[in-house]
Tab-separated table of C-alpha atoms and ligand atoms in Angstrom:
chain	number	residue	atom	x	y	z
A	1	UNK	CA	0.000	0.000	0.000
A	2	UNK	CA	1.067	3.311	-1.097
A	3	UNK	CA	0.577	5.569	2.229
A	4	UNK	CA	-1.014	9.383	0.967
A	5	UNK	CA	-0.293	12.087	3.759
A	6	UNK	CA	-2.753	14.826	3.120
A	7	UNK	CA	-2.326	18.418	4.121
A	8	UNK	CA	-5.462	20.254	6.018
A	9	UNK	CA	-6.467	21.326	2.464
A	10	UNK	CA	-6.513	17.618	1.367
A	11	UNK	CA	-3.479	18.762	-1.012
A	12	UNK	CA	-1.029	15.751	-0.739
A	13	UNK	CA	2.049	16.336	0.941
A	14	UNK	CA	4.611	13.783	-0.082
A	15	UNK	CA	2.826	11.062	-2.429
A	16	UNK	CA	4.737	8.155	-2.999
A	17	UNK	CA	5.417	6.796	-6.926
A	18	UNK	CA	3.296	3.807	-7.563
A	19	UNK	CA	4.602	0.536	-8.711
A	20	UNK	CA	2.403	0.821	-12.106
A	21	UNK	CA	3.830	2.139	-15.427
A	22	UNK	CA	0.750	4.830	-15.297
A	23	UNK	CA	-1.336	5.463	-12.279
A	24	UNK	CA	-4.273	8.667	-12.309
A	25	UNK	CA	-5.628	9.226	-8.450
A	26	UNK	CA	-8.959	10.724	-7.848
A	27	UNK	CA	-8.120	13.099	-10.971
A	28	UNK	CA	-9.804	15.724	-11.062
A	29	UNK	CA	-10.324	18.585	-14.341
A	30	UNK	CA	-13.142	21.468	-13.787
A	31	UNK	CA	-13.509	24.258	-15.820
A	32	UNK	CA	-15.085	27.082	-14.628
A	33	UNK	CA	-17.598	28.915	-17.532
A	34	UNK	CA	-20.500	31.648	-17.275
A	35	UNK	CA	-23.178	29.047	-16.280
A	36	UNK	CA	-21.105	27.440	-13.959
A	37	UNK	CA	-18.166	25.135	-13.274
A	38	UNK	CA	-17.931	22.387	-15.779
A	39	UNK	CA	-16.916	18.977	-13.678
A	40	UNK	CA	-15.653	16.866	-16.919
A	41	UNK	CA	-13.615	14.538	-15.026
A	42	UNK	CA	-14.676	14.338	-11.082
A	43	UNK	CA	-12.477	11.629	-9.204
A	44	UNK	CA	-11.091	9.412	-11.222
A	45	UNK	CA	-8.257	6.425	-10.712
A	46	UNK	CA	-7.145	3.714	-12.852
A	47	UNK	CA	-3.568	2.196	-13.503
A	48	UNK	CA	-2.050	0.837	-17.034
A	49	UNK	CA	0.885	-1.258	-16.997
A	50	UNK	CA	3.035	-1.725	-20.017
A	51	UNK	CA	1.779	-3.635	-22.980
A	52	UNK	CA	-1.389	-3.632	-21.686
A	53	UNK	CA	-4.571	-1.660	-23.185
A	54	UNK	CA	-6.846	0.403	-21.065
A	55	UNK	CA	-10.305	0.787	-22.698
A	56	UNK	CA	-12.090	3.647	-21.389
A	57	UNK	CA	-15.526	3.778	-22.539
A	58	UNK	CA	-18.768	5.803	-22.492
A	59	UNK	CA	-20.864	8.067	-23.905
A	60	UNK	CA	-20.059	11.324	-25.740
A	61	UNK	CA	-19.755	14.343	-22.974
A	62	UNK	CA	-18.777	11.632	-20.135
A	63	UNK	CA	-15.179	13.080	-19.999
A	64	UNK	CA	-12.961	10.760	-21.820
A	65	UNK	CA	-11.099	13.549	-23.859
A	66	UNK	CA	-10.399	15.524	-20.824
A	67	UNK	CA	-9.068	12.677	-18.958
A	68	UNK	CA	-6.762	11.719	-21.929
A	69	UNK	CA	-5.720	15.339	-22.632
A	70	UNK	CA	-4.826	15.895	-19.092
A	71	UNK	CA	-2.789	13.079	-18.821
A	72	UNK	CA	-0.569	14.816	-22.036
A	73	UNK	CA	-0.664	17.515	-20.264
A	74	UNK	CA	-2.751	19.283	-23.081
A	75	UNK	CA	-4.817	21.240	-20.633
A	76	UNK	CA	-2.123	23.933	-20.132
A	77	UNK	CA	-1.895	25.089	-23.652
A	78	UNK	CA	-3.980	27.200	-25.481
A	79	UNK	CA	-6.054	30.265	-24.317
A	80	UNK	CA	-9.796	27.656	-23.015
A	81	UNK	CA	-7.067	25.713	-21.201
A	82	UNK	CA	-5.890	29.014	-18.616
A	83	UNK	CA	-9.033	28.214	-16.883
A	84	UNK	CA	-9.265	24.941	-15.808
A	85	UNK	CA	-8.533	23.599	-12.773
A	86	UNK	CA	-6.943	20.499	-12.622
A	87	UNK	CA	-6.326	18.030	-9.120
A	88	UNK	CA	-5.037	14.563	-8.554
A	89	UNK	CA	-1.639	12.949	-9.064
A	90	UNK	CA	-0.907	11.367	-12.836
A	91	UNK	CA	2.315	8.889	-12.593
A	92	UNK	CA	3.613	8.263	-15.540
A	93	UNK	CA	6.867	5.762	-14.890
A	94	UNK	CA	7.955	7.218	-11.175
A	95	UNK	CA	7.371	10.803	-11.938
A	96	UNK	CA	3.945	13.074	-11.200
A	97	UNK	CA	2.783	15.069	-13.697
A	98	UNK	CA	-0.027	17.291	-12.310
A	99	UNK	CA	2.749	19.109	-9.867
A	100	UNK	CA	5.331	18.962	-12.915
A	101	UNK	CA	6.156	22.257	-14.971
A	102	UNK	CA	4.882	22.534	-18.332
A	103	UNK	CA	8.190	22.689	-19.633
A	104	UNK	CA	8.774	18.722	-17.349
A	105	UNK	CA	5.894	17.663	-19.331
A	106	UNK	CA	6.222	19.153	-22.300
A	107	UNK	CA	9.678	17.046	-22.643
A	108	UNK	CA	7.838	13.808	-21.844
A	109	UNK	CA	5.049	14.317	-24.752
A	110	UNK	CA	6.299	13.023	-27.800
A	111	UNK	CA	9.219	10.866	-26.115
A	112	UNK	CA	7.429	9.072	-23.633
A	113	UNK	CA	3.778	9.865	-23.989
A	114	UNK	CA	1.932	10.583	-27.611
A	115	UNK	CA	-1.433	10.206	-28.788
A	116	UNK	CA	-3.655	9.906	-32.130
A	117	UNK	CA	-6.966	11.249	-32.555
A	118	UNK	CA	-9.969	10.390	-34.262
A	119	UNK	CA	-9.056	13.799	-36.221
A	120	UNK	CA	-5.441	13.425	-37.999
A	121	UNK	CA	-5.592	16.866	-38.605
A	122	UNK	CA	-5.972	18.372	-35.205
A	123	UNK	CA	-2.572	16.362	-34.840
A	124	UNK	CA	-0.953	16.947	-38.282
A	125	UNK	CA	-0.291	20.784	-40.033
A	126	UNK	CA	-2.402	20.755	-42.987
A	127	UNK	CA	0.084	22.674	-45.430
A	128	UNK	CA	3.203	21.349	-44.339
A	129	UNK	CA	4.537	17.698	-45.931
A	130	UNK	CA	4.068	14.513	-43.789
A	131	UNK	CA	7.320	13.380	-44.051
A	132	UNK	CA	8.395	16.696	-42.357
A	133	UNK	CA	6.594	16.697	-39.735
A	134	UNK	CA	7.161	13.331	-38.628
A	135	UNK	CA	11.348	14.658	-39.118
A	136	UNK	CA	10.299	17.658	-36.980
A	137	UNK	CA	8.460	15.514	-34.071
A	138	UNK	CA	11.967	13.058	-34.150
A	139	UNK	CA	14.146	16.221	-33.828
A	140	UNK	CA	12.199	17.661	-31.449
A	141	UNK	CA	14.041	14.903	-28.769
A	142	UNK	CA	16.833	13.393	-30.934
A	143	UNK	CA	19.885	14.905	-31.745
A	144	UNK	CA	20.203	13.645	-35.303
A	145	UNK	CA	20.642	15.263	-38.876
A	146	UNK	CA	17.935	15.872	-41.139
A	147	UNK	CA	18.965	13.519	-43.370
A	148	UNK	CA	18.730	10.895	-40.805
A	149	UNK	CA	15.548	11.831	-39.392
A	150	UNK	CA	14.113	11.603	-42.951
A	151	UNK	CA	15.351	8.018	-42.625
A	152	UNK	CA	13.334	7.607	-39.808
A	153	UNK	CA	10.469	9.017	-41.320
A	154	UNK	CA	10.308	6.559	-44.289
A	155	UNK	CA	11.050	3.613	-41.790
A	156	UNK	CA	7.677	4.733	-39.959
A	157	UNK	CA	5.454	4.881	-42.584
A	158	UNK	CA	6.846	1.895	-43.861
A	159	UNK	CA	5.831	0.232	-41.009
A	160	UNK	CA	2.904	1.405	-40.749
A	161	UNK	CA	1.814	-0.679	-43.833
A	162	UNK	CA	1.854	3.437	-45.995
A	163	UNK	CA	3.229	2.056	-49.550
A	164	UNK	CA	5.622	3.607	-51.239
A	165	UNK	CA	6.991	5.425	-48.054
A	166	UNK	CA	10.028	7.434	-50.014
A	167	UNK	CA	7.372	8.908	-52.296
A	168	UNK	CA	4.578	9.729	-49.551
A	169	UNK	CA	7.284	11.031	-47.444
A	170	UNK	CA	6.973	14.257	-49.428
A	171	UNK	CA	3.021	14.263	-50.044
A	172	UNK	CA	0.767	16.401	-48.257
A	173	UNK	CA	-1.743	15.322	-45.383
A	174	UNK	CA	-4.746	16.126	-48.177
A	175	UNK	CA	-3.095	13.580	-50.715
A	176	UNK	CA	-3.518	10.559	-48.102
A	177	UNK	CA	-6.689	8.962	-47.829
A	178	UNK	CA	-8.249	8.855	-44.538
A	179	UNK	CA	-7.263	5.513	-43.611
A	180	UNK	CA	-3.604	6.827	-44.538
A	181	UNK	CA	-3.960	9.803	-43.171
A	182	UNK	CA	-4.507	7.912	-40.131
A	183	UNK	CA	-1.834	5.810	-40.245
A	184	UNK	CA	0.897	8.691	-41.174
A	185	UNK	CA	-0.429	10.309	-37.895
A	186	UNK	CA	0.354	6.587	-36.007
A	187	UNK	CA	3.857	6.901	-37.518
A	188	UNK	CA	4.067	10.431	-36.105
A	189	UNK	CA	2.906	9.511	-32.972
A	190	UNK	CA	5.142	6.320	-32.415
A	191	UNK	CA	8.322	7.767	-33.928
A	192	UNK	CA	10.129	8.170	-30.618
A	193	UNK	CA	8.959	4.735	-29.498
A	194	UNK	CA	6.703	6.275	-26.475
A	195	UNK	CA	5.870	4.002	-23.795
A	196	UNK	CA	2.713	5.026	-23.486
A	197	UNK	CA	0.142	5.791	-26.336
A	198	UNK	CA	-3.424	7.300	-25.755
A	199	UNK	CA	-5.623	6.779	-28.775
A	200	UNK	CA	-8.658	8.736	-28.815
A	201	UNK	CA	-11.357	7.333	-30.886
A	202	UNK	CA	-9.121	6.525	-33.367
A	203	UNK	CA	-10.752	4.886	-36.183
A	204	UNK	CA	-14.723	6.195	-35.435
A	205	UNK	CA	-14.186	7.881	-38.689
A	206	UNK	CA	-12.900	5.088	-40.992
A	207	UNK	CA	-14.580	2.549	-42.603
A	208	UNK	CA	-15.352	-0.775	-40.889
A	209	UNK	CA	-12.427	-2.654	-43.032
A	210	UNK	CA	-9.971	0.444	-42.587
A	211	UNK	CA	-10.928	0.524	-38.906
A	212	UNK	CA	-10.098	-3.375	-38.186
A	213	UNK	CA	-6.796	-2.589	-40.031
A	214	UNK	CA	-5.670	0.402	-37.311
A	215	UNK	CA	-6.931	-1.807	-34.763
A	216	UNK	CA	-4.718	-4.525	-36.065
A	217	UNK	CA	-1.944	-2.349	-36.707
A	218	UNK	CA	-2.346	-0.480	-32.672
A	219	UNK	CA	-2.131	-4.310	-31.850
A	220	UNK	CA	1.146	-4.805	-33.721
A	221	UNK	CA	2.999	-1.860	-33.152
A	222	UNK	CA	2.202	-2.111	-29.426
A	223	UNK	CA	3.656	-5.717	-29.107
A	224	UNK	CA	6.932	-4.815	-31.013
A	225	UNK	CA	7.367	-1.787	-28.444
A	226	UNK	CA	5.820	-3.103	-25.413
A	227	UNK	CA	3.892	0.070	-24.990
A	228	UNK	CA	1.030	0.763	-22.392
A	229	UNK	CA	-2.045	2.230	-24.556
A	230	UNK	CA	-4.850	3.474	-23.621
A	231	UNK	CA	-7.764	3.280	-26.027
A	232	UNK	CA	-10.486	5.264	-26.190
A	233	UNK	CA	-13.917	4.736	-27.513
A	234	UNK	CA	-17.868	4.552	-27.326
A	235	UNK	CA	-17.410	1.086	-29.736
A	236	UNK	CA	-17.752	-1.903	-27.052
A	237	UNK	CA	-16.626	-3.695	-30.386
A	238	UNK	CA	-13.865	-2.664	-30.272
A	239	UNK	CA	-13.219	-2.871	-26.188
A	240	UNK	CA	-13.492	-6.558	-26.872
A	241	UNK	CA	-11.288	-6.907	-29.873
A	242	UNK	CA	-8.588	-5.011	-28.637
A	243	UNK	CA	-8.361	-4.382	-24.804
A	244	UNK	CA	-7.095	-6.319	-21.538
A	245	UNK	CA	-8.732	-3.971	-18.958
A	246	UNK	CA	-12.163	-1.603	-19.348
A	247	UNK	CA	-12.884	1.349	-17.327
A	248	UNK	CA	-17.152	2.557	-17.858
A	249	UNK	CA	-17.068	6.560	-17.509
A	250	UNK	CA	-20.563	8.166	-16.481
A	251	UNK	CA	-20.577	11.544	-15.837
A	252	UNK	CA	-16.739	12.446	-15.258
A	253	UNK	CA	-16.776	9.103	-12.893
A	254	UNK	CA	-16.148	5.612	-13.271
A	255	UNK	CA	-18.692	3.693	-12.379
A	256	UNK	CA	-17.491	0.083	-13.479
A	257	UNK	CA	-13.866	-1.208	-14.191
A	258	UNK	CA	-12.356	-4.468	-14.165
A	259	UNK	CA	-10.725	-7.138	-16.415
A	260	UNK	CA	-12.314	-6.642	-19.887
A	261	UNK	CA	-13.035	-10.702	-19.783
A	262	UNK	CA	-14.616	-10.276	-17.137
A	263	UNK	CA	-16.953	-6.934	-17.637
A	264	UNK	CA	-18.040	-8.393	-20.920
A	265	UNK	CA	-18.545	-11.835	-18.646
A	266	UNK	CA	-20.656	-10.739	-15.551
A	267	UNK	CA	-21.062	-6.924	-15.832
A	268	UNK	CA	-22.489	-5.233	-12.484
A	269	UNK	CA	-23.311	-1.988	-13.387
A	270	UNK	CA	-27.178	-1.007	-14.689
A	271	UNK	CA	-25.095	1.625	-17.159
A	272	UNK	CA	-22.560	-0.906	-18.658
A	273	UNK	CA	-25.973	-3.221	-19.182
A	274	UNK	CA	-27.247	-0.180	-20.919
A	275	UNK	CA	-24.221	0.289	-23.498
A	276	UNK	CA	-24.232	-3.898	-23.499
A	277	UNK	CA	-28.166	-3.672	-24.993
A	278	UNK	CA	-26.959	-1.370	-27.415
A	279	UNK	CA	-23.994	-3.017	-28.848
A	280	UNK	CA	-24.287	-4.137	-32.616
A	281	UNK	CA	-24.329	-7.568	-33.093
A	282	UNK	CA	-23.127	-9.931	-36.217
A	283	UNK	CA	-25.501	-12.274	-35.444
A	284	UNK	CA	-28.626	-10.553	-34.841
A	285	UNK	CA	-31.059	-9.279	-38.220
A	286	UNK	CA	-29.790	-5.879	-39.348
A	287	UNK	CA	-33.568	-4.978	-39.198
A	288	UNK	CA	-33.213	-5.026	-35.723
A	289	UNK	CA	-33.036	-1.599	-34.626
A	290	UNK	CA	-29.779	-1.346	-31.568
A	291	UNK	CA	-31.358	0.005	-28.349
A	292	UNK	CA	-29.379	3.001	-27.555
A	293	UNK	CA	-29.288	4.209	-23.503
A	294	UNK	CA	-32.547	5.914	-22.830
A	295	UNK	CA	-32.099	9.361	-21.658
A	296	UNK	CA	-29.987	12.033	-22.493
A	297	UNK	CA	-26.353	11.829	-20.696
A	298	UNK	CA	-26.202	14.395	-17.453
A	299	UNK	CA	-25.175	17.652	-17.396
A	300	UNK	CA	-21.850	17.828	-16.410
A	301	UNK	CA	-22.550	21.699	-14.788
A	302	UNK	CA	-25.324	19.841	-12.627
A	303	UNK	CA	-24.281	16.421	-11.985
A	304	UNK	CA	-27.176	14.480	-10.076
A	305	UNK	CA	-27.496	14.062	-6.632
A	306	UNK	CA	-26.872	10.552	-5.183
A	307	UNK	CA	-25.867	8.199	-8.321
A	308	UNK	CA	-25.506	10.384	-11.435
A	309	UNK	CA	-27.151	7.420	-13.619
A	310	UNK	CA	-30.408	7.437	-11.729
A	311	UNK	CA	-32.571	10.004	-13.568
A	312	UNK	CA	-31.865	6.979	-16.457
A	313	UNK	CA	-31.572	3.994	-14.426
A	314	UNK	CA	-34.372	1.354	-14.248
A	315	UNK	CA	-33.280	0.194	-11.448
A	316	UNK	CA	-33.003	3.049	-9.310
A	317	UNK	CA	-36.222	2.572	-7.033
A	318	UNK	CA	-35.140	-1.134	-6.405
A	319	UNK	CA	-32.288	-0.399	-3.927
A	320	UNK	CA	-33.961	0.949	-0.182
A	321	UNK	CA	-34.838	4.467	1.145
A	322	UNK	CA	-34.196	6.590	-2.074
A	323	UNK	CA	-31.081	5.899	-1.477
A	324	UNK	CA	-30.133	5.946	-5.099
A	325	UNK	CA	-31.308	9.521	-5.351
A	326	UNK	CA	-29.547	10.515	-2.627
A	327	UNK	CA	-26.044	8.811	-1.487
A	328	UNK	CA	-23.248	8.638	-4.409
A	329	UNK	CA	-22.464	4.963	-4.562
A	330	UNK	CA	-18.996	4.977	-4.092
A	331	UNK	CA	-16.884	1.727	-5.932
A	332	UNK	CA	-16.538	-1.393	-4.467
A	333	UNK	CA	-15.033	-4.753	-5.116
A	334	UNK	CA	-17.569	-6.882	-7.311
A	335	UNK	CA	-15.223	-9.265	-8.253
A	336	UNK	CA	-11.350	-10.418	-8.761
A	337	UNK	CA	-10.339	-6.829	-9.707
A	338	UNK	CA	-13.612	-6.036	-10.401
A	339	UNK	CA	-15.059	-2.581	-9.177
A	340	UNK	CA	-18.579	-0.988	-9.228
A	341	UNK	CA	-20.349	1.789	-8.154
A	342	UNK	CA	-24.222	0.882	-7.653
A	343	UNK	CA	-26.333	0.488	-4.285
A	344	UNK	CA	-28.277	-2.879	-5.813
A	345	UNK	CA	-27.296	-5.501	-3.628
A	346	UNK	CA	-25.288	-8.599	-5.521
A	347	UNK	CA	-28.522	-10.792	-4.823
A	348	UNK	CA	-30.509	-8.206	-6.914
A	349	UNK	CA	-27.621	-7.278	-9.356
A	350	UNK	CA	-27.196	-11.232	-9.819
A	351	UNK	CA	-30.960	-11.420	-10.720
A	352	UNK	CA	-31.452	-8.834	-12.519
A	353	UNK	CA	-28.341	-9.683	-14.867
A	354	UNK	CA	-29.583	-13.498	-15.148
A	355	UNK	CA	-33.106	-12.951	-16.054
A	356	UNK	CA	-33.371	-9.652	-17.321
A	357	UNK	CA	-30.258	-8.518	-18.926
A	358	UNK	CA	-28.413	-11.595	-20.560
A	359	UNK	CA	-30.954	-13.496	-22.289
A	360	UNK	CA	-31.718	-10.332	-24.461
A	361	UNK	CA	-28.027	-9.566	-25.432
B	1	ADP	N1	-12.191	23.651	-22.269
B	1	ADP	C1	-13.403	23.313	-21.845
B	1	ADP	N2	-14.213	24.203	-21.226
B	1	ADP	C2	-15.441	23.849	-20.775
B	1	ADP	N3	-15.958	22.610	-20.903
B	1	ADP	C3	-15.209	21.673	-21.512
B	1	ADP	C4	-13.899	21.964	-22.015
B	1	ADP	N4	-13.400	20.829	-22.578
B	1	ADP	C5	-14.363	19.883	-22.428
B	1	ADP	N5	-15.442	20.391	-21.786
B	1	ADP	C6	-16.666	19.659	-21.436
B	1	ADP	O1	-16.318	18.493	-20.722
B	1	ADP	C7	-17.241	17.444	-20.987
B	1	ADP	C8	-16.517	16.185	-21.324
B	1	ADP	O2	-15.932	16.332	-22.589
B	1	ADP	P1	-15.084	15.189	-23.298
B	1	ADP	O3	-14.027	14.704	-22.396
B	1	ADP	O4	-14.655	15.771	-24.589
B	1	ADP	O5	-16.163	14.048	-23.524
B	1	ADP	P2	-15.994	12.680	-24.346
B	1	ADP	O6	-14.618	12.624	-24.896
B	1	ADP	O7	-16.286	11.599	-23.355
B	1	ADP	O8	-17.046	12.739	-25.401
B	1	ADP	C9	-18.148	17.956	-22.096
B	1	ADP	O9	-19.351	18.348	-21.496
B	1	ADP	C10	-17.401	19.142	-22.656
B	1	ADP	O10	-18.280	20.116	-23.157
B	2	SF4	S1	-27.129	3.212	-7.692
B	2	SF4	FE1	-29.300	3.092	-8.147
B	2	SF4	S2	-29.588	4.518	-9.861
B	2	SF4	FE2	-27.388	4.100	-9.719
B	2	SF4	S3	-27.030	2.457	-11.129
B	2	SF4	FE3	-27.372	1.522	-9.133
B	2	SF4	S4	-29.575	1.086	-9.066
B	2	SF4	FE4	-29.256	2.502	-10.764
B	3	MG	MG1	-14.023	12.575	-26.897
């Protein structure tokens, strides 16, 4: 056990480095607008050790960005990120990066952190040649000669399956299709060999065969660098194609994390049943319209009281004395590293999942 002293402002005093590759603690990233402060990410902790993958997963507006961006450090740049306020410890490899300089983490991003985007052009300059920019982001923390670096940059689109890689070297981002787009912005990312990569929706906006290809690709690339990844995405697909942990985001929270075996096995959480029902499945008639989560997602400005999912929750009456309404269930061990945070007891969650839940999925 890692022992936390905290100061009388619950600041902590001396935290020790964790024994995982990347731990977040009760992270915490507010930003304060005209109709009030904006709680995108509200207490969050999860770990990733190297070569594993991290899905996080929810709906759009449950703070999955955020989280990502903050761990990059992103949140300090640019003139919306001056007012945020950010809490928590981030440990990437022994060193804390919410009490770190932007200049400490600045040297980190690129070299030992990067991430890709659904977007490759919120990563990647528009009017300036791939092949240079993937030079620039080498240079930026190797010491090496253009020439060299150009090298480099031919090496990494080469392997990331871009043909002819000394003639799209000098193309522009515009002359790549999207699927190569998005793999020039994989070779960007990965050319310092970072240990840990954060992919953010990645291939939403490919097509199904493109997007199996990335996913392949992510797959490869982070078995021949043994990097920890964290993957990000609303596409339970692809949480069970690709990842060795899950983490459920409602609201800014996590309300369900474990082994992604066993979430996908025994899930305890009325929410992660929710995005379960709405999965698309191979086998079932495309006819068959996909049940999305009813409700709209909550306001992140006024978070409900007691559990944030119960304005949507069917469930929500079922546990005693409002309680749902009223008391935020806090997480608690479910399983063999399996966490959730709902006040159904495991008799009723253990029904409900056996009678209700599985025989429709
Ligand atoms: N700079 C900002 N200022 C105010 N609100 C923000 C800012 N960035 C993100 N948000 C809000 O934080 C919430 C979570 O956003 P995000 O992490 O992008 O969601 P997700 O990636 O899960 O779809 C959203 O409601 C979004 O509007
Ligand atoms: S705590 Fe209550 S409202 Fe929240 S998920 Fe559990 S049953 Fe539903
Ligand atoms: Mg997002």
């Amino acid at each position: 056990m890692t022992e936390l002293s905290k100061t009388a402002t619950g600041e902590t005093a001396t935290a020790k480095a964790p024994s995982a590759f990347l731990e977040v603690r009760d992270l915490k990233v507010h930003f304060p607008t005209d109709d009030g402060i904006v709680k995108s990410v509200d207490g969050l902790s999860f770990s990733v050790e190297k070569g594993k993958t991290l899905a996080i997963v929810g709906e759009s507006g449950s703070g999955k960005s955020v989280t990502s961006l903050a761990v990059m450090g992103l949140h300090r740049l640019g003139a919306r990120g001056k007012n945020v306020r950010m809490s928590g410890e981030i440990w990437l490899n022994g060193k804390e990066l919410v009490g770190a300089s932007p200049d400490e983490v600045r040297k980190l991003r690129g070299r030992e952190m990067a991430m890709i985007f659904q977007d490759p052009l919120s990563a990647m300059h528009p009017y300036y040649k791939v092949g240079d920019q993937i030079v620039e982001a080498y240079r930026v923390h190797h010491k090496v000669g253009k020439k060299e670096a150009r090298k480099r940059a031919i090496e990494m689109l080469d392997r990331v399956g871009i043909p002819e890689p000394a003639k799209r070297v000098d193309g522009y981002p515009h002359e790549f299709s999207g699927g190569m787009r998005q793999r020039a912005m994989i070779a960007m990312a990965l050319v310092n060999n970072p240990e840990l990569l954060i992919a953010d929706e990645p291939t939403t906006a490919l097509d199904v065969t493109v997007q199996a290809q990335i996913l392949d690709l992510i797959r490869d690339l982070q078995k021949e660098f043994g990097s920890a990844v964290i993957m990000i995405t609303h596409d339970l697909g692809v949480v069970a194609e690709i990842a060795d942990d899950v983490l459920v985001m409602y609201g800014g929270r996590c309300v369900e994390r474990g082994a992604a075996a066993e979430v996908f096995e025994k899930p305890q959480h009325p929410y992660t049943w929710g995005l379960l029902g709405s999965m698309p499945r191979i086998d079932r008639e495309t006819s068959e319209r996909l049940i999305p989560v009813k409700g709209q997602p909550p306001s992140l400005i006024n978070i409900p009281s007691g559990c944030a999912f119960h304005p949507r929750c069917p469930y929500a009456d079922i546990p005693a004395e409002n309680v749902s309404r009223t008391v935020r269930p806090e997480l608690e061990l479910v399983g063999a590293g399996h966490w959730s945070a709902c006040h159904l007891s495991a008799e009723d969650r253990e029904r409900i999942w056996t009678e209700e839940i599985a025989p429709k999925l």
